[in-house]
XYZ file of N, CA, C and O in Angstrom:
820
model
N 37.039 85.806 70.313
C 37.837 85.563 69.118
C 38.140 86.852 68.379
O 39.174 86.978 67.714
N 37.169 87.795 68.446
C 37.411 89.076 67.768
C 38.639 89.760 68.356
O 39.486 90.283 67.609
N 38.730 89.729 69.672
C 39.896 90.350 70.322
C 41.170 89.596 69.971
O 42.228 90.187 69.740
N 41.077 88.310 69.882
C 42.238 87.496 69.524
C 42.702 87.813 68.106
O 43.899 87.961 67.833
N 41.715 87.950 67.181
C 42.071 88.239 65.789
C 42.757 89.595 65.659
O 43.686 89.767 64.855
N 42.283 90.555 66.436
C 42.909 91.872 66.389
C 44.351 91.794 66.878
O 45.245 92.439 66.326
N 44.557 91.044 67.918
C 45.920 90.903 68.453
C 46.818 90.206 67.446
O 47.950 90.608 67.191
N 46.321 89.174 66.803
C 47.132 88.356 65.924
C 47.487 89.060 64.633
O 48.410 88.655 63.932
N 46.771 90.126 64.274
C 47.122 90.890 63.083
C 48.477 91.542 63.212
O 49.156 91.804 62.222
N 48.858 91.829 64.444
C 50.080 92.588 64.685
C 51.179 91.751 65.312
O 52.277 92.247 65.543
N 50.881 90.525 65.608
C 51.866 89.694 66.295
C 52.058 88.401 65.518
O 51.098 87.750 65.125
N 53.327 88.042 65.313
C 53.652 86.756 64.694
C 54.102 85.799 65.789
O 55.055 86.080 66.503
N 53.373 84.703 65.910
C 53.678 83.777 66.993
C 53.800 82.365 66.436
O 53.279 82.047 65.361
N 54.448 81.522 67.201
C 54.546 80.100 66.861
C 53.276 79.397 67.309
O 52.514 79.916 68.139
N 53.005 78.196 66.790
C 51.796 77.443 67.227
C 51.759 77.226 68.723
O 50.706 77.286 69.342
N 52.901 77.010 69.347
C 52.931 76.785 70.790
C 52.490 78.029 71.542
O 51.676 77.969 72.473
N 53.037 79.182 71.108
C 52.652 80.432 71.775
C 51.193 80.754 71.498
O 50.467 81.279 72.345
N 50.726 80.421 70.294
C 49.327 80.678 69.944
C 48.391 79.916 70.873
O 47.375 80.449 71.328
N 48.697 78.664 71.201
C 47.870 77.874 72.102
C 47.856 78.480 73.499
O 46.802 78.521 74.156
N 49.000 78.999 73.931
C 49.066 79.601 75.258
C 48.236 80.873 75.319
O 47.570 81.173 76.311
N 48.239 81.651 74.231
C 47.429 82.876 74.188
C 45.949 82.545 74.227
O 45.153 83.184 74.929
N 45.560 81.528 73.471
C 44.154 81.139 73.448
C 43.688 80.701 74.827
O 42.585 81.042 75.283
N 44.503 79.930 75.497
C 44.136 79.461 76.831
C 43.976 80.631 77.783
O 43.042 80.672 78.599
N 44.845 81.606 77.672
C 44.766 82.764 78.534
C 43.533 83.613 78.238
O 42.858 84.097 79.151
N 43.175 83.749 76.959
C 41.995 84.543 76.582
C 40.722 83.891 77.096
O 39.802 84.569 77.577
N 40.649 82.554 77.011
C 39.443 81.859 77.473
C 39.254 81.992 78.978
O 38.133 81.893 79.478
N 40.342 82.199 79.686
C 40.233 82.321 81.134
C 39.784 83.718 81.563
O 39.469 83.934 82.717
N 39.765 84.674 80.620
C 39.362 86.037 80.951
C 37.852 86.173 80.937
O 37.142 85.520 80.165
N 37.341 87.017 81.794
C 35.908 87.347 81.802
C 35.747 88.604 80.992
O 35.918 89.718 81.477
N 35.418 88.413 79.689
C 35.377 89.560 78.789
C 34.156 90.436 79.017
O 34.117 91.576 78.562
N 33.120 89.910 79.650
C 31.894 90.679 79.846
C 31.968 91.576 81.065
O 31.174 92.491 81.229
N 32.866 91.284 81.941
C 32.932 92.063 83.171
C 34.054 93.076 83.071
O 35.202 92.720 82.791
N 33.741 94.282 83.239
C 34.755 95.341 83.208
C 34.843 95.940 84.577
O 33.869 96.447 85.114
N 36.000 95.808 85.156
C 36.218 96.340 86.477
C 37.107 97.569 86.387
O 38.048 97.597 85.595
N 36.765 98.560 87.163
C 37.637 99.740 87.154
C 39.008 99.366 87.693
O 39.135 98.702 88.707
N 40.020 99.760 86.935
C 41.383 99.471 87.334
C 41.867 100.515 88.322
O 41.594 101.685 88.174
N 42.520 100.032 89.355
C 43.042 101.009 90.317
C 44.085 101.898 89.650
O 44.814 101.489 88.761
N 44.094 103.109 90.080
C 45.053 104.071 89.516
C 46.473 103.625 89.821
O 46.799 103.287 90.950
N 47.260 103.571 88.771
C 48.648 103.162 88.938
C 49.491 104.379 89.263
O 49.457 105.367 88.528
N 50.156 104.320 90.373
C 50.984 105.475 90.717
C 52.062 105.694 89.671
O 52.581 104.745 89.083
N 52.350 106.950 89.418
C 53.348 107.290 88.396
C 54.720 106.793 88.840
O 55.204 107.152 89.912
N 55.328 105.910 88.035
C 56.627 105.322 88.425
C 57.750 106.333 88.273
O 58.573 106.230 87.376
N 57.749 107.327 89.131
C 58.695 108.433 88.998
C 60.143 107.967 89.114
O 61.015 108.354 88.338
N 60.405 107.111 90.104
C 61.774 106.637 90.298
C 62.279 105.851 89.104
O 63.423 106.012 88.671
N 61.414 105.003 88.550
C 61.828 104.209 87.399
C 62.101 105.101 86.200
O 63.053 104.873 85.438
N 61.283 106.134 86.013
C 61.501 107.049 84.885
C 62.811 107.798 85.033
O 63.529 108.044 84.065
N 63.108 108.180 86.293
C 64.389 108.862 86.512
C 65.548 107.954 86.142
O 66.532 108.390 85.528
N 65.446 106.681 86.544
C 66.515 105.734 86.236
C 66.663 105.546 84.738
O 67.775 105.544 84.195
N 65.541 105.404 84.036
C 65.588 105.240 82.580
C 66.175 106.478 81.925
O 66.995 106.402 81.010
N 65.723 107.662 82.419
C 66.242 108.907 81.865
C 67.735 109.037 82.059
O 68.466 109.462 81.172
N 68.211 108.659 83.255
C 69.648 108.743 83.533
C 70.424 107.812 82.626
O 71.490 108.167 82.102
N 69.906 106.613 82.409
C 70.578 105.670 81.517
C 70.636 106.205 80.098
O 71.636 106.075 79.401
N 69.537 106.842 79.682
C 69.504 107.406 78.334
C 70.552 108.494 78.176
O 71.261 108.560 77.170
N 70.652 109.373 79.195
C 71.646 110.451 79.142
C 73.054 109.882 79.072
O 73.904 110.348 78.316
N 73.319 108.838 79.872
C 74.649 108.224 79.866
C 74.959 107.637 78.497
O 76.060 107.786 77.973
N 73.962 106.964 77.896
C 74.186 106.390 76.578
C 74.455 107.452 75.537
O 75.345 107.312 74.697
N 73.686 108.547 75.601
C 73.880 109.633 74.632
C 75.240 110.265 74.789
O 75.982 110.468 73.830
N 75.606 110.583 76.055
C 76.905 111.207 76.291
C 78.040 110.265 75.926
O 79.046 110.678 75.358
N 77.879 108.987 76.281
C 78.917 108.016 75.948
C 79.092 107.867 74.460
O 80.209 107.831 73.949
N 77.962 107.810 73.731
C 78.051 107.713 72.281
C 78.666 108.949 71.671
O 79.459 108.882 70.742
N 78.300 110.118 72.230
C 78.877 111.364 71.718
C 80.359 111.413 71.962
O 81.140 111.819 71.110
N 80.791 110.960 73.152
C 82.235 110.964 73.465
C 82.985 110.032 72.533
O 84.036 110.365 72.008
N 82.407 108.825 72.322
C 83.079 107.870 71.438
C 83.172 108.415 70.036
O 84.191 108.286 69.362
N 82.090 109.080 69.568
C 82.111 109.640 68.220
C 83.138 110.753 68.118
O 83.913 110.806 67.171
N 83.147 111.636 69.119
C 84.096 112.738 69.089
C 85.522 112.236 69.151
O 86.414 112.758 68.490
N 85.771 111.198 69.963
C 87.126 110.648 70.067
C 87.548 110.042 68.747
O 88.655 110.270 68.267
N 86.624 109.266 68.137
C 86.945 108.651 66.860
C 87.151 109.718 65.805
O 88.051 109.629 64.978
N 86.312 110.763 65.844
C 86.434 111.835 64.879
C 87.750 112.575 65.058
O 88.396 112.954 64.089
N 88.171 112.783 66.318
C 89.425 113.469 66.582
C 90.602 112.650 66.094
O 91.542 113.184 65.511
N 90.561 111.325 66.339
C 91.640 110.466 65.864
C 91.704 110.470 64.352
O 92.783 110.507 63.758
N 90.518 110.446 63.728
C 90.490 110.486 62.270
C 91.045 111.795 61.750
O 91.807 111.828 60.781
N 90.649 112.902 62.410
C 91.143 114.211 61.994
C 92.648 114.296 62.178
O 93.361 114.837 61.327
N 93.143 113.742 63.304
C 94.579 113.757 63.551
C 95.303 112.961 62.482
O 96.346 113.387 61.983
N 94.738 111.811 62.136
C 95.359 110.999 61.112
C 95.416 111.749 59.780
O 96.421 111.748 59.087
N 94.331 112.409 59.432
C 94.296 113.172 58.188
C 95.315 114.295 58.195
O 95.937 114.602 57.186
N 95.500 114.941 59.347
C 96.474 116.015 59.444
C 97.884 115.495 59.237
O 98.682 116.108 58.522
N 98.169 114.356 59.873
C 99.515 113.806 59.746
C 99.806 113.439 58.298
O 100.871 113.708 57.760
N 98.828 112.788 57.667
C 99.024 112.367 56.287
C 99.168 113.556 55.364
O 99.968 113.557 54.446
N 98.384 114.612 55.600
C 98.370 115.754 54.700
C 99.513 116.721 54.949
O 99.664 117.681 54.213
N 100.340 116.515 55.988
C 101.433 117.442 56.254
C 102.451 117.440 55.124
O 103.004 118.467 54.781
N 102.746 116.290 54.557
C 103.708 116.182 53.472
C 102.967 116.077 52.147
O 102.176 115.158 51.940
N 103.235 117.038 51.262
C 102.553 117.087 49.969
C 103.593 117.094 48.862
O 104.587 117.810 48.944
N 103.359 116.309 47.842
C 104.308 116.198 46.735
C 103.847 117.036 45.552
O 102.643 117.171 45.298
N 104.810 117.568 44.804
C 104.524 118.427 43.659
C 105.290 117.936 42.438
O 106.252 117.169 42.540
N 104.885 118.428 41.270
C 105.489 117.969 40.024
C 106.710 118.781 39.627
O 107.509 118.320 38.807
N 106.861 119.983 40.175
C 107.973 120.827 39.773
C 108.336 121.793 40.891
O 107.578 121.983 41.849
N 109.502 122.427 40.768
C 109.918 123.417 41.754
C 109.020 124.644 41.693
O 108.833 125.353 42.691
N 108.435 124.897 40.539
C 107.510 126.029 40.393
C 106.251 125.800 41.229
O 105.792 126.704 41.938
N 105.696 124.615 41.151
C 104.521 124.292 41.965
C 104.863 124.334 43.448
O 104.068 124.813 44.265
N 106.034 123.818 43.794
C 106.471 123.829 45.192
C 106.621 125.247 45.703
O 106.189 125.571 46.822
N 107.213 126.116 44.906
C 107.395 127.515 45.306
C 106.047 128.207 45.513
O 105.877 128.980 46.464
N 105.103 127.908 44.650
C 103.774 128.506 44.783
C 103.100 128.045 46.070
O 102.410 128.812 46.747
N 103.326 126.786 46.439
C 102.684 126.232 47.635
C 103.251 126.827 48.918
O 102.503 127.128 49.854
N 104.569 126.996 48.999
C 105.191 127.498 50.240
C 105.247 129.016 50.303
O 105.510 129.590 51.359
N 105.041 129.673 49.171
C 104.971 131.133 49.188
C 106.298 131.850 49.010
O 106.389 133.049 49.281
N 107.335 131.163 48.560
C 108.616 131.814 48.251
C 109.322 131.007 47.158
O 108.988 129.844 46.907
N 110.286 131.641 46.510
C 111.015 130.992 45.434
C 112.016 129.983 46.013
O 112.958 130.359 46.706
N 111.769 128.739 45.740
C 112.619 127.666 46.268
C 113.853 127.505 45.379
O 113.738 127.372 44.160
N 114.999 127.513 46.001
C 116.240 127.315 45.258
C 116.488 125.829 45.022
O 115.817 124.972 45.605
N 117.484 125.549 44.182
C 117.803 124.161 43.871
C 119.311 123.931 43.926
O 120.105 124.848 43.753
N 119.679 122.684 44.165
C 121.086 122.289 44.150
C 121.523 122.133 42.701
O 120.917 121.375 41.942
N 122.571 122.853 42.338
C 123.044 122.807 40.961
C 124.194 121.828 40.757
O 124.463 121.411 39.626
N 124.868 121.451 41.833
C 126.019 120.556 41.700
C 125.963 119.471 42.759
O 125.927 119.753 43.949
N 125.994 118.237 42.300
C 125.956 117.083 43.190
C 127.179 116.192 42.933
O 127.682 116.137 41.804
N 127.651 115.468 43.954
C 128.784 114.556 43.771
C 128.372 113.221 43.156
O 129.112 112.245 43.224
N 127.186 113.168 42.551
C 126.692 111.961 41.891
C 125.637 112.375 40.881
O 125.172 113.524 40.865
N 125.221 111.446 40.063
C 124.188 111.721 39.070
C 122.815 111.392 39.656
O 122.564 110.257 40.075
N 121.952 112.393 39.677
C 120.609 112.191 40.233
C 119.727 111.462 39.227
O 119.541 111.922 38.096
N 119.203 110.336 39.658
C 118.308 109.553 38.805
C 116.845 109.917 39.040
O 115.994 109.656 38.187
N 116.575 110.508 40.195
C 115.191 110.893 40.518
C 115.209 112.147 41.383
O 116.041 112.276 42.283
N 114.300 113.079 41.097
C 114.168 114.308 41.884
C 112.718 114.412 42.357
O 111.786 114.311 41.549
N 112.533 114.601 43.640
C 111.187 114.673 44.233
C 111.004 116.007 44.925
O 111.837 116.427 45.734
N 109.895 116.687 44.636
C 109.574 117.983 45.228
C 108.424 117.809 46.219
O 107.379 117.238 45.876
N 108.592 118.310 47.428
C 107.540 118.175 48.437
C 107.616 119.321 49.444
O 108.599 120.071 49.486
N 106.567 119.440 50.252
C 106.546 120.451 51.307
C 106.016 119.833 52.588
O 105.272 118.848 52.546
N 106.384 120.429 53.707
C 105.878 120.003 55.005
C 105.071 121.146 55.596
O 105.594 122.239 55.818
N 103.787 120.883 55.809
C 102.845 121.898 56.294
C 102.802 123.127 55.399
O 102.412 124.213 55.820
N 103.227 122.987 54.160
C 103.286 124.091 53.204
C 104.124 125.261 53.724
O 103.918 126.404 53.346
N 105.084 124.950 54.588
C 105.987 125.967 55.119
C 107.442 125.646 54.792
O 108.241 126.558 54.558
N 107.795 124.376 54.814
C 109.160 123.949 54.535
C 109.201 123.237 53.188
O 108.489 122.268 52.971
N 110.042 123.742 52.283
C 110.218 123.108 50.976
C 111.317 122.062 51.065
O 112.329 122.268 51.738
N 111.133 120.957 50.380
C 112.128 119.890 50.381
C 112.287 119.329 48.975
O 111.305 119.049 48.295
N 113.544 119.167 48.555
C 113.845 118.550 47.271
C 114.799 117.390 47.523
O 115.860 117.568 48.118
N 114.399 116.207 47.106
C 115.202 115.000 47.299
C 115.824 114.583 45.969
O 115.106 114.365 44.976
N 117.134 114.461 45.984
C 117.885 114.013 44.814
C 118.404 112.602 45.108
O 119.185 112.401 46.041
N 117.987 111.638 44.318
C 118.347 110.246 44.575
C 119.187 109.695 43.433
O 118.804 109.812 42.255
N 120.324 109.109 43.794
C 121.194 108.462 42.822
C 121.305 106.978 43.085
O 120.515 106.413 43.845
N 122.304 106.357 42.495
C 122.456 104.923 42.637
C 122.886 104.529 44.049
O 122.311 103.621 44.651
N 123.902 105.205 44.573
C 124.438 104.852 45.892
C 124.387 106.012 46.886
O 124.958 105.913 47.981
N 123.747 107.096 46.523
C 123.756 108.285 47.373
C 122.453 109.066 47.177
O 121.825 108.974 46.115
N 122.063 109.806 48.203
C 120.869 110.650 48.113
C 121.108 111.919 48.924
O 121.783 111.898 49.958
N 120.547 113.023 48.442
C 120.667 114.315 49.109
C 119.270 114.887 49.316
O 118.447 114.886 48.389
N 119.022 115.373 50.522
C 117.762 116.031 50.834
C 118.048 117.495 51.148
O 118.764 117.806 52.101
N 117.499 118.386 50.329
C 117.687 119.827 50.503
C 116.404 120.444 51.035
O 115.322 120.203 50.501
N 116.543 121.242 52.099
C 115.380 121.908 52.690
C 115.582 123.412 52.755
O 116.704 123.892 52.955
N 114.463 124.128 52.632
C 114.485 125.583 52.705
C 113.189 126.075 53.342
O 112.105 125.576 53.015
N 113.325 127.044 54.251
C 112.142 127.574 54.930
C 112.401 129.007 55.356
O 113.546 129.395 55.609
N 111.331 129.799 55.438
C 111.470 131.174 55.924
C 111.726 131.156 57.424
O 111.161 130.347 58.151
N 112.622 132.041 57.901
C 112.935 132.103 59.325
C 114.363 131.711 59.614
O 115.180 131.493 58.702
N 114.662 131.605 60.902
C 116.032 131.325 61.323
C 116.180 130.015 62.101
O 117.212 129.759 62.699
N 115.167 129.187 62.092
C 115.236 127.923 62.820
C 115.896 126.841 61.969
O 115.829 126.870 60.741
N 116.513 125.886 62.638
C 117.112 124.732 61.975
C 116.001 123.898 61.337
O 115.108 123.397 62.024
N 116.051 123.762 60.014
C 114.986 123.043 59.301
C 115.390 121.621 58.938
O 114.625 120.910 58.280
N 116.578 121.188 59.360
C 117.063 119.863 58.960
C 116.271 118.723 59.593
O 116.130 117.654 59.008
N 115.778 118.938 60.818
C 115.090 117.872 61.532
C 116.035 116.811 62.055
O 115.592 115.772 62.554
N 117.337 117.056 61.958
C 118.354 116.092 62.403
C 118.902 116.540 63.749
O 119.557 117.578 63.840
N 118.648 115.759 64.795
C 119.110 116.094 66.144
C 120.148 115.089 66.651
O 120.355 114.963 67.854
N 120.797 114.401 65.740
C 121.821 113.433 66.117
C 123.076 114.142 66.618
O 123.342 115.301 66.282
N 123.849 113.419 67.417
C 125.134 113.924 67.910
C 126.247 113.440 66.983
O 126.347 112.244 66.697
N 127.067 114.359 66.508
C 128.156 114.025 65.600
C 129.498 114.365 66.246
O 129.617 115.314 67.025
N 130.511 113.587 65.870
C 131.850 113.808 66.440
C 132.605 114.917 65.719
O 133.506 115.532 66.289
N 132.249 115.174 64.467
C 132.912 116.227 63.696
C 131.913 117.334 63.389
O 130.939 117.114 62.648
N 132.130 118.512 63.967
C 131.250 119.668 63.752
C 132.118 120.877 63.460
O 133.018 121.207 64.241
N 131.855 121.563 62.334
C 132.662 122.710 61.947
C 131.778 123.862 61.498
O 130.749 123.641 60.851
N 132.184 125.082 61.834
C 131.550 126.296 61.326
C 132.462 126.885 60.261
O 133.617 127.239 60.543
N 131.938 127.018 59.055
C 132.744 127.465 57.926
C 132.134 128.726 57.328
O 131.009 128.686 56.806
N 132.859 129.864 57.381
C 132.362 131.076 56.733
C 132.364 130.901 55.211
O 133.305 130.343 54.640
N 131.277 131.347 54.579
C 131.181 131.244 53.121
C 130.355 132.408 52.601
O 129.151 132.489 52.860
N 131.040 133.328 51.896
C 130.393 134.522 51.357
C 129.750 135.300 52.508
O 130.422 135.682 53.462
N 128.423 135.497 52.468
C 127.760 136.286 53.518
C 127.018 135.395 54.516
O 126.031 135.827 55.120
N 127.496 134.183 54.713
C 126.811 133.277 55.632
C 127.828 132.412 56.351
O 129.004 132.337 55.984
N 127.343 131.749 57.406
C 128.169 130.826 58.173
C 127.514 129.449 58.111
O 126.366 129.270 58.523
N 128.239 128.466 57.581
C 127.689 127.124 57.380
C 128.231 126.186 58.441
O 129.446 126.118 58.657
N 127.344 125.467 59.104
C 127.745 124.449 60.081
C 127.601 123.084 59.426
O 126.507 122.715 58.985
N 128.717 122.360 59.358
C 128.671 121.012 58.785
C 128.929 119.999 59.895
O 129.694 120.243 60.829
N 128.263 118.841 59.786
C 128.352 117.824 60.835
C 128.534 116.446 60.227
O 127.997 116.152 59.147
N 129.298 115.618 60.932
C 129.525 114.249 60.472
C 130.386 113.494 61.462
O 130.500 113.881 62.633
N 130.991 112.438 61.019
C 131.865 111.613 61.849
C 133.146 111.310 61.090
O 133.106 110.957 59.898
N 134.254 111.459 61.786
C 135.574 111.145 61.222
C 135.803 111.868 59.891
O 136.225 111.282 58.886
N 135.486 113.166 59.903
C 135.710 114.038 58.741
C 134.931 113.612 57.501
O 135.286 113.981 56.373
N 133.879 112.849 57.711
C 132.938 112.518 56.643
C 131.604 113.147 57.027
O 130.980 112.745 58.006
N 131.190 114.140 56.245
C 130.064 114.984 56.648
C 128.775 114.596 55.919
O 128.779 114.320 54.716
N 127.692 114.596 56.695
C 126.387 114.224 56.138
C 125.346 115.333 56.286
O 124.253 115.232 55.720
N 125.685 116.393 57.029
C 124.703 117.442 57.297
C 125.331 118.825 57.219
O 126.445 119.038 57.704
N 124.607 119.756 56.621
C 125.009 121.165 56.583
C 123.785 122.027 56.844
O 122.718 121.787 56.264
N 123.918 122.997 57.736
C 122.809 123.913 58.044
C 123.331 125.340 58.038
O 124.459 125.603 58.456
N 122.487 126.269 57.586
C 122.876 127.683 57.568
C 121.638 128.569 57.371
O 120.565 128.090 56.983
N 121.797 129.851 57.664
C 120.745 130.844 57.495
C 121.319 132.046 56.739
O 122.443 132.468 57.016
N 120.526 132.589 55.845
C 120.964 133.772 55.106
C 119.745 134.496 54.538
O 118.812 133.863 54.028
N 119.741 135.822 54.696
C 118.710 136.691 54.115
C 117.288 136.250 54.470
O 116.380 136.227 53.642
N 117.078 135.908 55.725
C 115.737 135.586 56.212
C 115.265 134.170 55.939
O 114.095 133.852 56.212
N 116.155 133.298 55.437
C 115.760 131.915 55.148
C 116.746 130.949 55.790
O 117.922 131.262 55.963
N 116.229 129.772 56.120
C 117.053 128.701 56.682
C 117.174 127.580 55.666
O 116.217 127.262 54.943
N 118.371 126.970 55.641
C 118.647 125.911 54.673
C 119.291 124.718 55.372
O 119.904 124.849 56.436
N 119.173 123.566 54.724
C 119.878 122.380 55.208
C 120.131 121.425 54.057
O 119.361 121.376 53.087
N 121.235 120.697 54.172
C 121.583 119.633 53.238
C 121.836 118.376 54.066
O 122.601 118.400 55.020
N 121.195 117.279 53.698
C 121.385 116.016 54.407
C 121.673 114.913 53.394
O 120.939 114.762 52.417
N 122.776 114.161 53.621
C 123.166 113.072 52.733
C 123.031 111.728 53.427
O 123.109 111.647 54.655
N 122.851 110.688 52.638
C 122.772 109.347 53.215
C 124.157 108.809 53.539
O 124.324 108.027 54.480
N 125.164 109.218 52.763
C 126.541 108.770 52.980
C 127.454 109.983 53.138
O 127.256 111.016 52.484
N 128.438 109.852 54.005
C 129.329 110.957 54.286
C 130.217 111.340 53.109
O 130.607 110.498 52.305
N 130.537 112.644 53.019
C 131.432 113.169 51.990
C 132.433 114.112 52.658
O 132.294 114.457 53.842
N 133.409 114.557 51.916
C 134.434 115.434 52.480
C 133.895 116.845 52.689
O 132.829 117.210 52.176
N 134.640 117.637 53.432
C 134.266 119.025 53.681
C 134.159 119.808 52.379
O 133.209 120.574 52.181
N 135.139 119.633 51.489
C 135.129 120.358 50.219
C 133.926 119.981 49.368
O 133.293 120.856 48.744
N 133.571 118.708 49.332
C 132.409 118.270 48.558
C 131.118 118.854 49.130
O 130.222 119.268 48.379
N 131.045 118.882 50.460
C 129.852 119.440 51.093
C 129.714 120.929 50.765
O 128.620 121.404 50.427
N 130.804 121.662 50.831
C 130.749 123.090 50.557
C 130.452 123.367 49.084
O 129.821 124.371 48.749
N 130.874 122.488 48.201
C 130.545 122.652 46.782
C 129.031 122.544 46.568
O 128.459 123.288 45.771
N 128.412 121.616 47.276
C 126.958 121.495 47.183
C 126.285 122.768 47.705
O 125.379 123.316 47.059
N 126.717 123.209 48.882
C 126.105 124.398 49.496
C 126.238 125.608 48.584
O 125.278 126.361 48.360
N 127.421 125.829 48.034
C 127.684 127.007 47.218
C 127.031 126.944 45.843
O 126.914 127.970 45.155
N 126.591 125.753 45.452
C 125.944 125.620 44.140
C 124.465 125.917 44.175
O 123.798 125.943 43.114
N 123.907 126.112 45.360
C 122.460 126.322 45.489
C 122.090 127.685 44.941
O 122.571 128.718 45.381
N 121.222 127.695 43.963
C 120.768 128.931 43.323
C 119.244 128.941 43.193
O 118.640 127.914 42.961
């Protein structure tokens, strides 16, 4: 019973299991101690257990790293576009003085300042039936992000730059140009005439 009590201190059992344990204890010869044969070291079983452990660790590490990478990727995508309260804050973020559109063919009801990867500045002017997105970045690459095919494409010399305007049926929605080490673009939601587009471009200061 002493041995049974010691066992029961650490084990919680049901009455049914308790009866089975008691029956098993009574069948033991507690007074006779026989030397137990040496148990050979289960080397193969340990190797198998060890291999399973390694697989579990590596698998868990891979899953964690994959999840962490996806999370990091998601954070990068979300953080690429950052909004600012003013053109001054935007200029400080991208590292150059961002110009603004001074003349629009509509009244802007909302102006939004943002950057992409803190390299490309973007100012969105939104009106009732029209919106203009102005972009500026250091370098000579096309910063518009617009790769659509247009039926009307014109190169128009203006002051010390060459402006390419694009649209359909003489209604233009895109203008791109480079000058003095910077690239610019104007994108509209609705098409406008060539003269209106050039007025917007020439008003940028």
